[in-house]
Short mmCIF file of C-alpha atoms in Angstrom, two decimals:
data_model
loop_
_atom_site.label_atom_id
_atom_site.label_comp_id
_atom_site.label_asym_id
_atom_site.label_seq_id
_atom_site.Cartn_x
_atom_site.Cartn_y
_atom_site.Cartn_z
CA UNK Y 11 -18.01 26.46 9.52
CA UNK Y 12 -18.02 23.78 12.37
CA UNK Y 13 -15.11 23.36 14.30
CA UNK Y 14 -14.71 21.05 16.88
CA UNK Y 15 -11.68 20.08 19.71
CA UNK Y 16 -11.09 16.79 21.82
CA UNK Y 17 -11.04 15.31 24.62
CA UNK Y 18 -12.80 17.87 26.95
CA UNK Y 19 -11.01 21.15 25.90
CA UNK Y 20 -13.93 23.89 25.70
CA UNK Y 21 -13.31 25.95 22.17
CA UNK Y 22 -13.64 29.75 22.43
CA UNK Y 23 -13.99 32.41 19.76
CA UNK Y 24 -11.46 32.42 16.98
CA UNK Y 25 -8.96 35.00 18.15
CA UNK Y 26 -8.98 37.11 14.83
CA UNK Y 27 -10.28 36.41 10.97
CA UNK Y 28 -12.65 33.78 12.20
CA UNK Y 29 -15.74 32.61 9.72
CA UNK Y 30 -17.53 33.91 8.16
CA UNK Y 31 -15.33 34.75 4.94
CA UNK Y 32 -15.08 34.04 1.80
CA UNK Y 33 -12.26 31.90 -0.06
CA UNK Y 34 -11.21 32.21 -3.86
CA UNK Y 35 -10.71 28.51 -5.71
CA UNK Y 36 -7.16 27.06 -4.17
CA UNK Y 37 -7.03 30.21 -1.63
CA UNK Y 38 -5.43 29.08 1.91
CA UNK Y 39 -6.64 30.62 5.40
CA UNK Y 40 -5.10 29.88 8.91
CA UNK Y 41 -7.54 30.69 11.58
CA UNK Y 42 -6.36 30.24 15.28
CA UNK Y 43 -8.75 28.95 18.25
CA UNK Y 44 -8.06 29.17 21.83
CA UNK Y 45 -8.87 26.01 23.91
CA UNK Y 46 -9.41 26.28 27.61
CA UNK Y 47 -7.73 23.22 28.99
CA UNK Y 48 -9.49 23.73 32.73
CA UNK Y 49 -9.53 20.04 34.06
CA UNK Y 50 -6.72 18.62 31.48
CA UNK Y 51 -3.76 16.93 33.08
CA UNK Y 52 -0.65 18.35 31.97
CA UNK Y 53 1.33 16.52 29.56
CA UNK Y 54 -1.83 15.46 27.45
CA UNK Y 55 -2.68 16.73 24.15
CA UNK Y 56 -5.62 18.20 22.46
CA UNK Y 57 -6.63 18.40 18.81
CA UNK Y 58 -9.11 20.65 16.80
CA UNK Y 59 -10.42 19.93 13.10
CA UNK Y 60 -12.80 21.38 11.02
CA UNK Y 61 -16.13 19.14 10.83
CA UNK Y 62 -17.78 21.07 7.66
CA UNK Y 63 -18.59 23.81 5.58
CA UNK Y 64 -21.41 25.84 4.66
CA UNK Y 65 -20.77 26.24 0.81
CA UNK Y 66 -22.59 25.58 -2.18
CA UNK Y 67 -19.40 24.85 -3.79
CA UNK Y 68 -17.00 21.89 -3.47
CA UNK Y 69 -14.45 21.43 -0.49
CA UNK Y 70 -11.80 18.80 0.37
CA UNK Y 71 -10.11 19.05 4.02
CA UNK Y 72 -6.85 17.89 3.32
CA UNK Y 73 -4.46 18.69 6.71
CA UNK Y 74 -4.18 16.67 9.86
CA UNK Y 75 -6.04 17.94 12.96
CA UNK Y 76 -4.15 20.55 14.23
CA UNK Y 77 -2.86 19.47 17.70
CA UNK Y 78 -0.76 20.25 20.96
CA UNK Y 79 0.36 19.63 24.17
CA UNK Y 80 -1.14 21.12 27.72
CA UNK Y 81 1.62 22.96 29.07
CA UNK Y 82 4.78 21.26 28.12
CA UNK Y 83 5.80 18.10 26.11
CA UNK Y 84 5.77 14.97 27.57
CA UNK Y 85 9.14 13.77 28.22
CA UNK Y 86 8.47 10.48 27.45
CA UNK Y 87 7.82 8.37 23.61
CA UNK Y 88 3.96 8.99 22.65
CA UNK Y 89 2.57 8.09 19.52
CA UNK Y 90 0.73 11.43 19.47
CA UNK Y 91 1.07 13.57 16.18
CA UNK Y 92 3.55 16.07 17.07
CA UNK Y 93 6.69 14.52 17.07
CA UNK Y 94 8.35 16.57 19.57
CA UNK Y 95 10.21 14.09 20.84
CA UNK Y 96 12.08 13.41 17.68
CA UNK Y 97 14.25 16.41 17.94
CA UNK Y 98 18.12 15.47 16.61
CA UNK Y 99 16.65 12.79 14.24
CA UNK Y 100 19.34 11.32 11.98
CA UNK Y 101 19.10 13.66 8.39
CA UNK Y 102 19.39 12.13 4.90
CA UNK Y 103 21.52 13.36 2.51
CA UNK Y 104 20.88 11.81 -1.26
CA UNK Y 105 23.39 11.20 -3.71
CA UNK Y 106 20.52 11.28 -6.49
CA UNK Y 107 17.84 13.13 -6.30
CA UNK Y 108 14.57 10.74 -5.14
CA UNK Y 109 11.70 11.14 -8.06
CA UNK Y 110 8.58 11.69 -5.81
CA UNK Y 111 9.03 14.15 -2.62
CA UNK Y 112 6.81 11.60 -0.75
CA UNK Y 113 9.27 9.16 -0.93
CA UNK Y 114 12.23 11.61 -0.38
CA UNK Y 115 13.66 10.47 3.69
CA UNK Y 116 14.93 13.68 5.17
CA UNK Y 117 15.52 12.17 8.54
CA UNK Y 118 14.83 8.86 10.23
CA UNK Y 119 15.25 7.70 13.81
CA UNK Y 120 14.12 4.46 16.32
CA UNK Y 121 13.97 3.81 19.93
CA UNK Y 122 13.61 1.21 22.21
CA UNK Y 123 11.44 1.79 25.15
CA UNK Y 124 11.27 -1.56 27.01
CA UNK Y 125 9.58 -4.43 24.81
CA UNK Y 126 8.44 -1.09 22.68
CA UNK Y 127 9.92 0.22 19.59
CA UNK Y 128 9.34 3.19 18.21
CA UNK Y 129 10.45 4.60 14.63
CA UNK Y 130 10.08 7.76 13.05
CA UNK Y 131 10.59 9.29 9.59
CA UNK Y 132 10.22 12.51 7.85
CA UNK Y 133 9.38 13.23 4.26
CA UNK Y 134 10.43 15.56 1.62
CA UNK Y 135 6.14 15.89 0.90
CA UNK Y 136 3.30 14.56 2.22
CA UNK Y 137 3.06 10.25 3.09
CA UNK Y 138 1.15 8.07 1.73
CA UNK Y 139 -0.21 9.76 -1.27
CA UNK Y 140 -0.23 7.08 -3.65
CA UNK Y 141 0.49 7.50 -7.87
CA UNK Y 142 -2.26 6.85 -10.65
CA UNK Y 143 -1.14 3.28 -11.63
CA UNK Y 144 -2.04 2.99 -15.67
CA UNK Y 145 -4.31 0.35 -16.10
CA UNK Y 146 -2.44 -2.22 -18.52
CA UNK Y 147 -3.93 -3.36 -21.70
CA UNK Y 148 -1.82 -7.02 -21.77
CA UNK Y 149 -3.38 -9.93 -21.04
CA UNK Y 150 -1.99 -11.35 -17.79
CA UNK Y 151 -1.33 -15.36 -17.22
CA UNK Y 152 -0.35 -17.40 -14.68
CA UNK Y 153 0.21 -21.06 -15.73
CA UNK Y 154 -0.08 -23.42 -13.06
CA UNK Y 155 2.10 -23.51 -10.09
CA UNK Y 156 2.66 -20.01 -10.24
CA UNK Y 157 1.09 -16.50 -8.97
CA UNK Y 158 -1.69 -14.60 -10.64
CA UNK Y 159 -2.47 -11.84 -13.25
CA UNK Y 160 -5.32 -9.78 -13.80
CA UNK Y 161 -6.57 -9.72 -17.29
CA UNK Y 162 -6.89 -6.51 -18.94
CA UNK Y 163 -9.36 -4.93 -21.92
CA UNK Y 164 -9.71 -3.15 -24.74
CA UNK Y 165 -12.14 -0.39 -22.81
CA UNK Y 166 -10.29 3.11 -21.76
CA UNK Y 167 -8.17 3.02 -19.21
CA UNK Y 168 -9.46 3.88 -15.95
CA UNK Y 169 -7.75 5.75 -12.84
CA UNK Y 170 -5.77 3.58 -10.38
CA UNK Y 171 -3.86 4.61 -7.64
CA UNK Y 172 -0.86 2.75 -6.84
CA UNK Y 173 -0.13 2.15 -3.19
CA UNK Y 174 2.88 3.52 -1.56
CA UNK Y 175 5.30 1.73 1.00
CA UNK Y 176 6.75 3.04 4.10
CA UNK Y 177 9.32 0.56 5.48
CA UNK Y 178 11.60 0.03 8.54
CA UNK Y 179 13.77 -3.08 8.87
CA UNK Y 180 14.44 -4.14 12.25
CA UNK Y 181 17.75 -5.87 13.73
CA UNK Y 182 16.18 -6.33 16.87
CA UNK Y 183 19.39 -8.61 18.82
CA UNK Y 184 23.07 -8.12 16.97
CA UNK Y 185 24.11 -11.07 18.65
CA UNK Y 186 21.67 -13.72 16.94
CA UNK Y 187 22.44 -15.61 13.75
CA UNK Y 188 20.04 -15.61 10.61
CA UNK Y 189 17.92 -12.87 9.36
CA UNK Y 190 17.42 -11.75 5.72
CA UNK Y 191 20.13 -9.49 4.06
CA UNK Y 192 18.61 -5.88 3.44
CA UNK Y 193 21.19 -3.26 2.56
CA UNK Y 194 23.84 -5.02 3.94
CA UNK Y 195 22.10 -5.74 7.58
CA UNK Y 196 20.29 -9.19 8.82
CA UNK Y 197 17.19 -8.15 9.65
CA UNK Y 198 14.74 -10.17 12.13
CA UNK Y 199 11.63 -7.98 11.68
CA UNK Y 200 9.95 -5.29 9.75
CA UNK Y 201 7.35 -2.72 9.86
CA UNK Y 202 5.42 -1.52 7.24
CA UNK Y 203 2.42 0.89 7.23
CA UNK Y 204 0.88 0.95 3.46
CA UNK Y 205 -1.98 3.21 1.78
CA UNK Y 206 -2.48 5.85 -0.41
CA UNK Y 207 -4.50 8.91 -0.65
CA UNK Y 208 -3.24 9.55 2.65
CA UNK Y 209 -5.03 6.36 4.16
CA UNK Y 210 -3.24 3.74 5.88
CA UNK Y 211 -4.91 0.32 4.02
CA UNK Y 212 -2.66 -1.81 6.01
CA UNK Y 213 -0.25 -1.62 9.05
CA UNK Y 214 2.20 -4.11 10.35
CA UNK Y 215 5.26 -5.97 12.32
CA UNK Y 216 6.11 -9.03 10.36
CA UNK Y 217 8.67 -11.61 12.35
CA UNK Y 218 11.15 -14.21 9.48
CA UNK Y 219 10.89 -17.31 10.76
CA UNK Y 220 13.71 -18.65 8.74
CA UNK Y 221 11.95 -19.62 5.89
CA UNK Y 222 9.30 -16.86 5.32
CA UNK Y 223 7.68 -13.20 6.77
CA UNK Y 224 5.02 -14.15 9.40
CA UNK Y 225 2.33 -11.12 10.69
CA UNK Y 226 3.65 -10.74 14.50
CA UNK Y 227 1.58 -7.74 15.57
CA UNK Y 228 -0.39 -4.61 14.70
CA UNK Y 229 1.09 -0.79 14.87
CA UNK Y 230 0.31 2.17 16.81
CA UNK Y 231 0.72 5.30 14.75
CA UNK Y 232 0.29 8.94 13.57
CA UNK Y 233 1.00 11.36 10.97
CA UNK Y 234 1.91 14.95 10.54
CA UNK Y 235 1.78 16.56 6.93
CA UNK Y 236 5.27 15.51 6.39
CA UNK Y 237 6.16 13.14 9.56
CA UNK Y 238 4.92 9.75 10.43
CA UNK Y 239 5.75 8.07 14.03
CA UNK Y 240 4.86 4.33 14.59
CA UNK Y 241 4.94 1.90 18.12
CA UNK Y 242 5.06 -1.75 17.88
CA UNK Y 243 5.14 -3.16 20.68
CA UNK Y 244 7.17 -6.95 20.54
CA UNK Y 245 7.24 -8.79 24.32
CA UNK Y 246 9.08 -11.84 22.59
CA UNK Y 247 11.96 -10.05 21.29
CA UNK Y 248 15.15 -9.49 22.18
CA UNK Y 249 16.64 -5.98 21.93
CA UNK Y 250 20.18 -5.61 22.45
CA UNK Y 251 22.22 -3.20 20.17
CA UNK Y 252 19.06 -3.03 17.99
CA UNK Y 253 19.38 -1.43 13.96
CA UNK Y 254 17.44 -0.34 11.73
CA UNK Y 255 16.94 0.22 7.95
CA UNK Y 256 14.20 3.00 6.64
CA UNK Y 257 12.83 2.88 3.12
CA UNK Y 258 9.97 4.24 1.06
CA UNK Y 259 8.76 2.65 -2.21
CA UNK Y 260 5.71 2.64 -4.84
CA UNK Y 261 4.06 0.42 -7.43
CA UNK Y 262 6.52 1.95 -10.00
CA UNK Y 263 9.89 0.96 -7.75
CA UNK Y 264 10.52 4.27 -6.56
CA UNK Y 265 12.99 4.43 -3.52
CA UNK Y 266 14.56 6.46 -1.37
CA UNK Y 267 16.53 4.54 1.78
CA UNK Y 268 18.97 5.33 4.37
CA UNK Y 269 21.83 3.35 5.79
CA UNK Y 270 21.53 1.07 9.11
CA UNK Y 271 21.68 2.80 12.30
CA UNK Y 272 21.20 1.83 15.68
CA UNK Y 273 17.74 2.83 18.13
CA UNK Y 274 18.61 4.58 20.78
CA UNK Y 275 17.65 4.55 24.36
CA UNK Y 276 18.21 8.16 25.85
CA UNK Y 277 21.30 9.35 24.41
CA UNK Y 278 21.49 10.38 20.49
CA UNK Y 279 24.14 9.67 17.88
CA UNK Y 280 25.69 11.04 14.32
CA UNK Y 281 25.59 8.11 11.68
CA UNK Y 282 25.66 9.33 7.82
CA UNK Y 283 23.42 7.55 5.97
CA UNK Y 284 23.81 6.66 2.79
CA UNK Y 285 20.91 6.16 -0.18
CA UNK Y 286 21.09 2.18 -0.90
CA UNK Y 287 18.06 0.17 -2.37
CA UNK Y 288 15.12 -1.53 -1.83
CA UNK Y 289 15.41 -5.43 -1.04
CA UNK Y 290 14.10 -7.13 -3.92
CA UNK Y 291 15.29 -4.43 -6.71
CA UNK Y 292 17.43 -5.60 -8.95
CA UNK Y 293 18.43 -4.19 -12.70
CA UNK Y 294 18.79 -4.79 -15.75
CA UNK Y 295 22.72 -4.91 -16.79
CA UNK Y 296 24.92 -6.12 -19.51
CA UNK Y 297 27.10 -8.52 -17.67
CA UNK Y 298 27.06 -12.27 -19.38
CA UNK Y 299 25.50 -14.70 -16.74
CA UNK Y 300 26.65 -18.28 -15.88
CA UNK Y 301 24.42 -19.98 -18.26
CA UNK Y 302 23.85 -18.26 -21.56
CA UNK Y 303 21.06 -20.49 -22.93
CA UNK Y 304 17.75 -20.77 -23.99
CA UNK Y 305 17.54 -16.63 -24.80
CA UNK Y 306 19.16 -14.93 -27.91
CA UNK Y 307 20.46 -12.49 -25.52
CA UNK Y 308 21.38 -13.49 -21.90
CA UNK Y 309 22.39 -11.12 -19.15
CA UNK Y 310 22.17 -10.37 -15.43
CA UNK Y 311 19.97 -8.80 -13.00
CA UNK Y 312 22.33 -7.29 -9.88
CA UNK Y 313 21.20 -5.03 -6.92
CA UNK Y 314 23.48 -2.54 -8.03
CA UNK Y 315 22.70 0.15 -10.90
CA UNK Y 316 24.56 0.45 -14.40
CA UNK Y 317 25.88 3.98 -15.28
CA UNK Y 318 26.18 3.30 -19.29
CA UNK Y 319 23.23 3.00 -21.06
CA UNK Y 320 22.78 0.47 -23.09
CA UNK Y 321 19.76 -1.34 -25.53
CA UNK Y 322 19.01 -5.00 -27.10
CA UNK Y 323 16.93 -4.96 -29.90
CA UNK Y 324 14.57 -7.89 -30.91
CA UNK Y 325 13.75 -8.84 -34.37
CA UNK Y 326 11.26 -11.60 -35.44
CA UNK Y 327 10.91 -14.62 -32.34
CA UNK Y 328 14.37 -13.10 -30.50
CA UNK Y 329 14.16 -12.90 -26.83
CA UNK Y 330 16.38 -11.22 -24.18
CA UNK Y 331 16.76 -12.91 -20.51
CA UNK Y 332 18.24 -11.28 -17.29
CA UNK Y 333 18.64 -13.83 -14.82
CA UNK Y 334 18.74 -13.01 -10.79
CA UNK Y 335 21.72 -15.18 -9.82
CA UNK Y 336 20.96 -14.18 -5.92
CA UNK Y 337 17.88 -16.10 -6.11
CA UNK Y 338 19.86 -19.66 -6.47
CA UNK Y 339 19.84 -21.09 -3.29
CA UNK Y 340 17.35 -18.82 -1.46
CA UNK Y 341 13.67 -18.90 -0.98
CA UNK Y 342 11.72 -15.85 -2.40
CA UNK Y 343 8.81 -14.43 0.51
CA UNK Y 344 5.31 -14.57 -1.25
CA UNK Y 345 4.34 -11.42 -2.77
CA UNK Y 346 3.77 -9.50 -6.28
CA UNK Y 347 6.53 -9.86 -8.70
CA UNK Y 348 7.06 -6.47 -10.93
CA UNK Y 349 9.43 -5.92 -14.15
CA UNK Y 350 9.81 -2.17 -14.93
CA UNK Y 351 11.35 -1.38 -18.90
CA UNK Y 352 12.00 1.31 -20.42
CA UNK Y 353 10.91 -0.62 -23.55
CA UNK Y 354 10.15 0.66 -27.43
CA UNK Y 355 9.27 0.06 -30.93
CA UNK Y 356 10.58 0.99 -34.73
CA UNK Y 357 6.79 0.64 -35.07
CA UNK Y 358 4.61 0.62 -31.83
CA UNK Y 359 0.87 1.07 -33.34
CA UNK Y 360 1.12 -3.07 -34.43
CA UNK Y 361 4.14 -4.60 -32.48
CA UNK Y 362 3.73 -6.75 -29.02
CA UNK Y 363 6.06 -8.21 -26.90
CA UNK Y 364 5.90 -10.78 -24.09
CA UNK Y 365 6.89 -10.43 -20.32
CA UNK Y 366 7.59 -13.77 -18.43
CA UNK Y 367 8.90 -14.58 -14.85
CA UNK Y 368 10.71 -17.78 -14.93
CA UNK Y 369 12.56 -20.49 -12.86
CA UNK Y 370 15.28 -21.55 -14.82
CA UNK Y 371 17.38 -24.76 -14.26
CA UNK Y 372 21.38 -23.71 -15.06
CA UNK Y 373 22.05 -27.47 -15.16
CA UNK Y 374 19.46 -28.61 -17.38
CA UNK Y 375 19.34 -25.89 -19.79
CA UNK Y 376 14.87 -25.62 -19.64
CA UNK Y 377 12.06 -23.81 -17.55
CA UNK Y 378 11.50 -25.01 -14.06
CA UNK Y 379 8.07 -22.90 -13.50
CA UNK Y 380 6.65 -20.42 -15.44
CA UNK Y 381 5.67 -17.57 -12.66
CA UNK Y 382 3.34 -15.68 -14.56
CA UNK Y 383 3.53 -13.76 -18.08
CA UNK Y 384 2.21 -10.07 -19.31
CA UNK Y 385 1.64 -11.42 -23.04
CA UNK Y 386 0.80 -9.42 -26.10
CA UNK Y 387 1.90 -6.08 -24.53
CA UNK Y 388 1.59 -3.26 -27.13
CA UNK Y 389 2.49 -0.41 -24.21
CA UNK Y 390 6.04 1.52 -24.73
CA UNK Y 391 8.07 4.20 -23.33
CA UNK Y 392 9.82 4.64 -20.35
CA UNK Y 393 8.69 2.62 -16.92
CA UNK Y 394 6.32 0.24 -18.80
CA UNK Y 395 5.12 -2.68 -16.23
CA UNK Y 396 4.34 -6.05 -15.66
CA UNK Y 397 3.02 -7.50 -12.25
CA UNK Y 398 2.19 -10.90 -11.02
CA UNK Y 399 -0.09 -10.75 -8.42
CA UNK Y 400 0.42 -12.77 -4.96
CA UNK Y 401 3.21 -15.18 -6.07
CA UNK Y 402 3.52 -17.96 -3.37
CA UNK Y 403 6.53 -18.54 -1.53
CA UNK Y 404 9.19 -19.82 -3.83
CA UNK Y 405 12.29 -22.12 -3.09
CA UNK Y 406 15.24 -21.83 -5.77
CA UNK Y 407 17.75 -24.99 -5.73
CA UNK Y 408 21.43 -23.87 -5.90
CA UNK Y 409 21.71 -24.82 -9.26
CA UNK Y 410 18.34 -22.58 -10.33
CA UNK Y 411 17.82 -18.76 -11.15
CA UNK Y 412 15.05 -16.40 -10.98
CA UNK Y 413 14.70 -15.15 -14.91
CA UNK Y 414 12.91 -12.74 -16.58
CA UNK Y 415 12.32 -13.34 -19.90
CA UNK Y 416 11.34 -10.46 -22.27
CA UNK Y 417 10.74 -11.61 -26.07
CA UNK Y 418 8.76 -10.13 -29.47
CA UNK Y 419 5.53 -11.58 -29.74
CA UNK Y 420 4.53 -10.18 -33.13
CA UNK Y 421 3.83 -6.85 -35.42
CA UNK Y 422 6.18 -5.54 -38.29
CA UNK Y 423 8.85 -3.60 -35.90
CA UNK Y 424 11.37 -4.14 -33.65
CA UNK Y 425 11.21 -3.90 -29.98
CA UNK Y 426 14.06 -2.48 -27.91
CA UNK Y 427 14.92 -2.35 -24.84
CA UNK Y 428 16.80 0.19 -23.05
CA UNK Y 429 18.98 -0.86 -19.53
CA UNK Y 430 22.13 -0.68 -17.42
CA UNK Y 431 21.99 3.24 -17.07
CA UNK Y 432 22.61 5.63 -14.49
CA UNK Y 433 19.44 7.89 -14.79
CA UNK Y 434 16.09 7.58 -15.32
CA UNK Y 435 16.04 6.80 -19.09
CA UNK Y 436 17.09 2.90 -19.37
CA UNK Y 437 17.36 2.15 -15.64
CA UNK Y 438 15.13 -1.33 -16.40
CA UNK Y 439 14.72 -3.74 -13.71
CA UNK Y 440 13.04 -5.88 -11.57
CA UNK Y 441 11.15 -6.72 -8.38
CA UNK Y 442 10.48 -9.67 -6.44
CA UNK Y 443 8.18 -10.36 -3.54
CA UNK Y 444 6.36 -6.79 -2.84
CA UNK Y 445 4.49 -7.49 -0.02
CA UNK Y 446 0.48 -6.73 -0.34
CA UNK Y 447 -0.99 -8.24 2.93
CA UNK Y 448 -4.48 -8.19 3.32
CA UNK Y 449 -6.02 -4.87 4.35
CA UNK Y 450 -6.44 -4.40 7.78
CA UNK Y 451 -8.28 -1.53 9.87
CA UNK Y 452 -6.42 -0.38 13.28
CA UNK Y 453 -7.07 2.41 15.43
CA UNK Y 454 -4.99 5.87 14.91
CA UNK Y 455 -3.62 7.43 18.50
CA UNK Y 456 -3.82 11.23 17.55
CA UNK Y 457 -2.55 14.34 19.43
CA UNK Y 458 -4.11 17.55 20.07
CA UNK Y 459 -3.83 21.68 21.26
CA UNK Y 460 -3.86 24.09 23.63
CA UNK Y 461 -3.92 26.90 21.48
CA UNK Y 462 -4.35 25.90 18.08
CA UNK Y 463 -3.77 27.03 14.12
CA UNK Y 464 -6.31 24.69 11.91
CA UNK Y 465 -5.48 25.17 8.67
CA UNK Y 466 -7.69 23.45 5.90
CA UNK Y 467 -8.26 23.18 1.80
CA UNK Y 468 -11.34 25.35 1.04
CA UNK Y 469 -13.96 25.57 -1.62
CA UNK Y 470 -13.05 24.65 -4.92
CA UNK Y 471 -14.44 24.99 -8.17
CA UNK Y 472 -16.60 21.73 -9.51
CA UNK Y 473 -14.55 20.31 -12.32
CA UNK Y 474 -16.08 21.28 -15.35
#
């Protein structure tokens, strides 16, 4: 075993139950390391990890370095890995339980620190894990004028892991007009650090300029196992009784968020938080829309969720349409647009359905734009998607509607569809404008130790 500590911290024998050893498949061991710190300023932080194994079997080192401070904590924000200074941050409490513990908030908090800001969250399980995205067998289009698809193929599926989201909305100056409504707060800015397999892939401060999300500046951050902290730092804004919104989300639409609350300076307040939704989610309910044409069955899309399941069933050409009556009159960011069913068939083995995103013209009674379309889609069950990749910008008139448009393509059964419930089972809906920004590569600030408790994920069996 080769264990190594940074900056200049000299690493001494392993006080008890150092290497070597030997580990059973999935067995845990915490070894602890003294550092002398001789010639390290107080305040600063050191860090061990484990570099490598002597094994002939298979290893994975799955923790964070471990890390601490020389002598005490620095009474100041640091983006350093041990989040110390985050005591009293504000807890979440759930009124339904979140699906994935990654994406459960247990406590959230932000500070302003001259033209700095700095957020912090904490997780229910470990950030940034990602979810194996099932590689879709539709064929994917994108008529002109709209975004993209990726065509699919009869070969087995392969693994894909779905990226997952972590979020904070930023009300940087309560006194300025404009913004874009998220949870019920005009927001000015937000951060978002996005990866998977515990890998940031991307990591960001995006400004609205009125009209769309422009990339303002890069992020300082860290993670623990369960605990992320973030800096951005923003000289051309204007903080003044600054809020923020937290949320987590994945490729599937899972969310957990918690209600605005303000930054704070150097004192610390109570606020309850409440679980809301992601901006952009809407679902599938029953209630009639403004224009009932061109569908066999027209409904709504609305942010909030049904609690009374119910289904629409498609015979022969029928179609069912949910339109997004928030859209008319707004512009939709660029991004990937999502539809999530809970969609099945009297006889799945030989029925297909289509999935289309539409712009439809209340006045006029016909198709603006055609978005993109998931066509001859033979996948059922619960959660079944549909993405558009990389939509442009789009403008809606007042007298136009975002619609989705889901209608039986062929095959000798019927396809239902399932919506307007409470739970999991028929909670259908929609997404629109997921950001996926280009991956970029920034440096991670990390913390360290004085004395310090490395733990790591040993040898493992080879899969067989």
């Amino acid at each position: 075993m080769s264990p190594e500590s940074t900056p200049s911290g000299r690493l001494g024998a392993p006080l008890a139950g150092g290497p070597p050893f030997d580990l059973n498949p999935g067995e845990n061991r915490t070894v602890i390391w003294p550092i002398d710190t001789t010639g390290l300023a107080p305040l600063s932080t050191v860090s061990a990890r484990v570099l490598s194994v002597v094994t002939n079997g298979s290893y994975l080192f799955e923790n964070e370095p471990a890390r601490a401070y020389v002598g005490a904590a620095s009474p100041n924000k640091n983006i350093d890995g041990l989040f110390q200074d985050w005591a009293g941050a504000t807890a979440d409490s759930d009124l339904s339980p979140v699906r994935r513990a990654s994406l459960d908030i247990k406590n959230s908090d932000g500070s302003v620190v001259g033209s700095d800001v700095y957020l912090y969250m904490k997780f229910g399980g470990t950030p940034l894990e990602g979810t194996p995205a099932p590689r879709r067998q539709a064929r994917q289009q994108a008529p002109g004028g709209g975004g993209g698809g990726t065509s699919g193929s009869g070969t087995p599926p392969g693994r894909l892991v779905g990226y997952d989201y972590i979020r904070f909305f930023l009300r940087t100056d309560d006194t300025a007009s404009g913004g874009i409504d998220v949870n019920g707060l005009l927001v000015d800015r937000y951060v978002e650090l996005r990866g998977r397999e515990r890998q940031v892939r991307s990591a960001a401060v995006y400004r609205w300029t009125g009209s769309s999300w422009q990339w303002e500046a890069p992020l300082t951050w860290a993670f623990g196992d369960v605990e992320v902290e973030v800096r951005a730092s923003l000289p051309n804004a204007t903080f003044r009784s600054s809020q923020i919104v937290g949320m987590t989300v994945d490729w599937m639409g899972v969310v957990d968020s918690a209600s605005a609350q303000p930054t704070r300076a150097a004192t610390r307040g109570a606020h309850g938080p409440v679980v809301l939704d992601i901006s952009g989610q809407w679902y599938l309910r029953d209630t009639p829309p403004s224009d009932q044409m061109g569908c066999t069955v027209n409904r709504k899309a609305e942010r909030t969720q049904g609690s009374s399941n119910k289904s629409v069933t498609l015979t022969g050409n029928e179609s069912a349409c949910w339109d997004v009556d928030d859209t008319s009159g707004q512009t939709v960011p660029a991004g990937d647009w999502q539809s999530v069913l809970d969609i099945y068939s009297s006889s799945p083995s030989d029925t297909t359905y289509n999935v289309i995103f539409q712009i439809w013209d209340k006045t006029n009674h016909q198709v603006v734009t055609t978005i993109g379309s998931c066509t001859g889609v033979s996948n059922y069950g619960n959660d079944q998607t549909c993405t558009i990749y990389s939509v442009g910008s789009q403008t809606i008139a007042s007298d136009q509607v975002v619609r989705l448009r889901v209608e039986r393509a062929g095959g000798g059964g019927t396809v239902r569809i399932d919506y307007d419930s409470g739970t999991s089972a028929g909670d259908s809906r929609l997404f629109l404008a997921i950001p996926e920004f280009h991956d970029v590569a920034f440096p991670v600030t990390l913390g360290a130790t004085a004395v310090l408790a490395i733990a790591w994920m040993r040898r493992r069996k080879p899969a067989s």
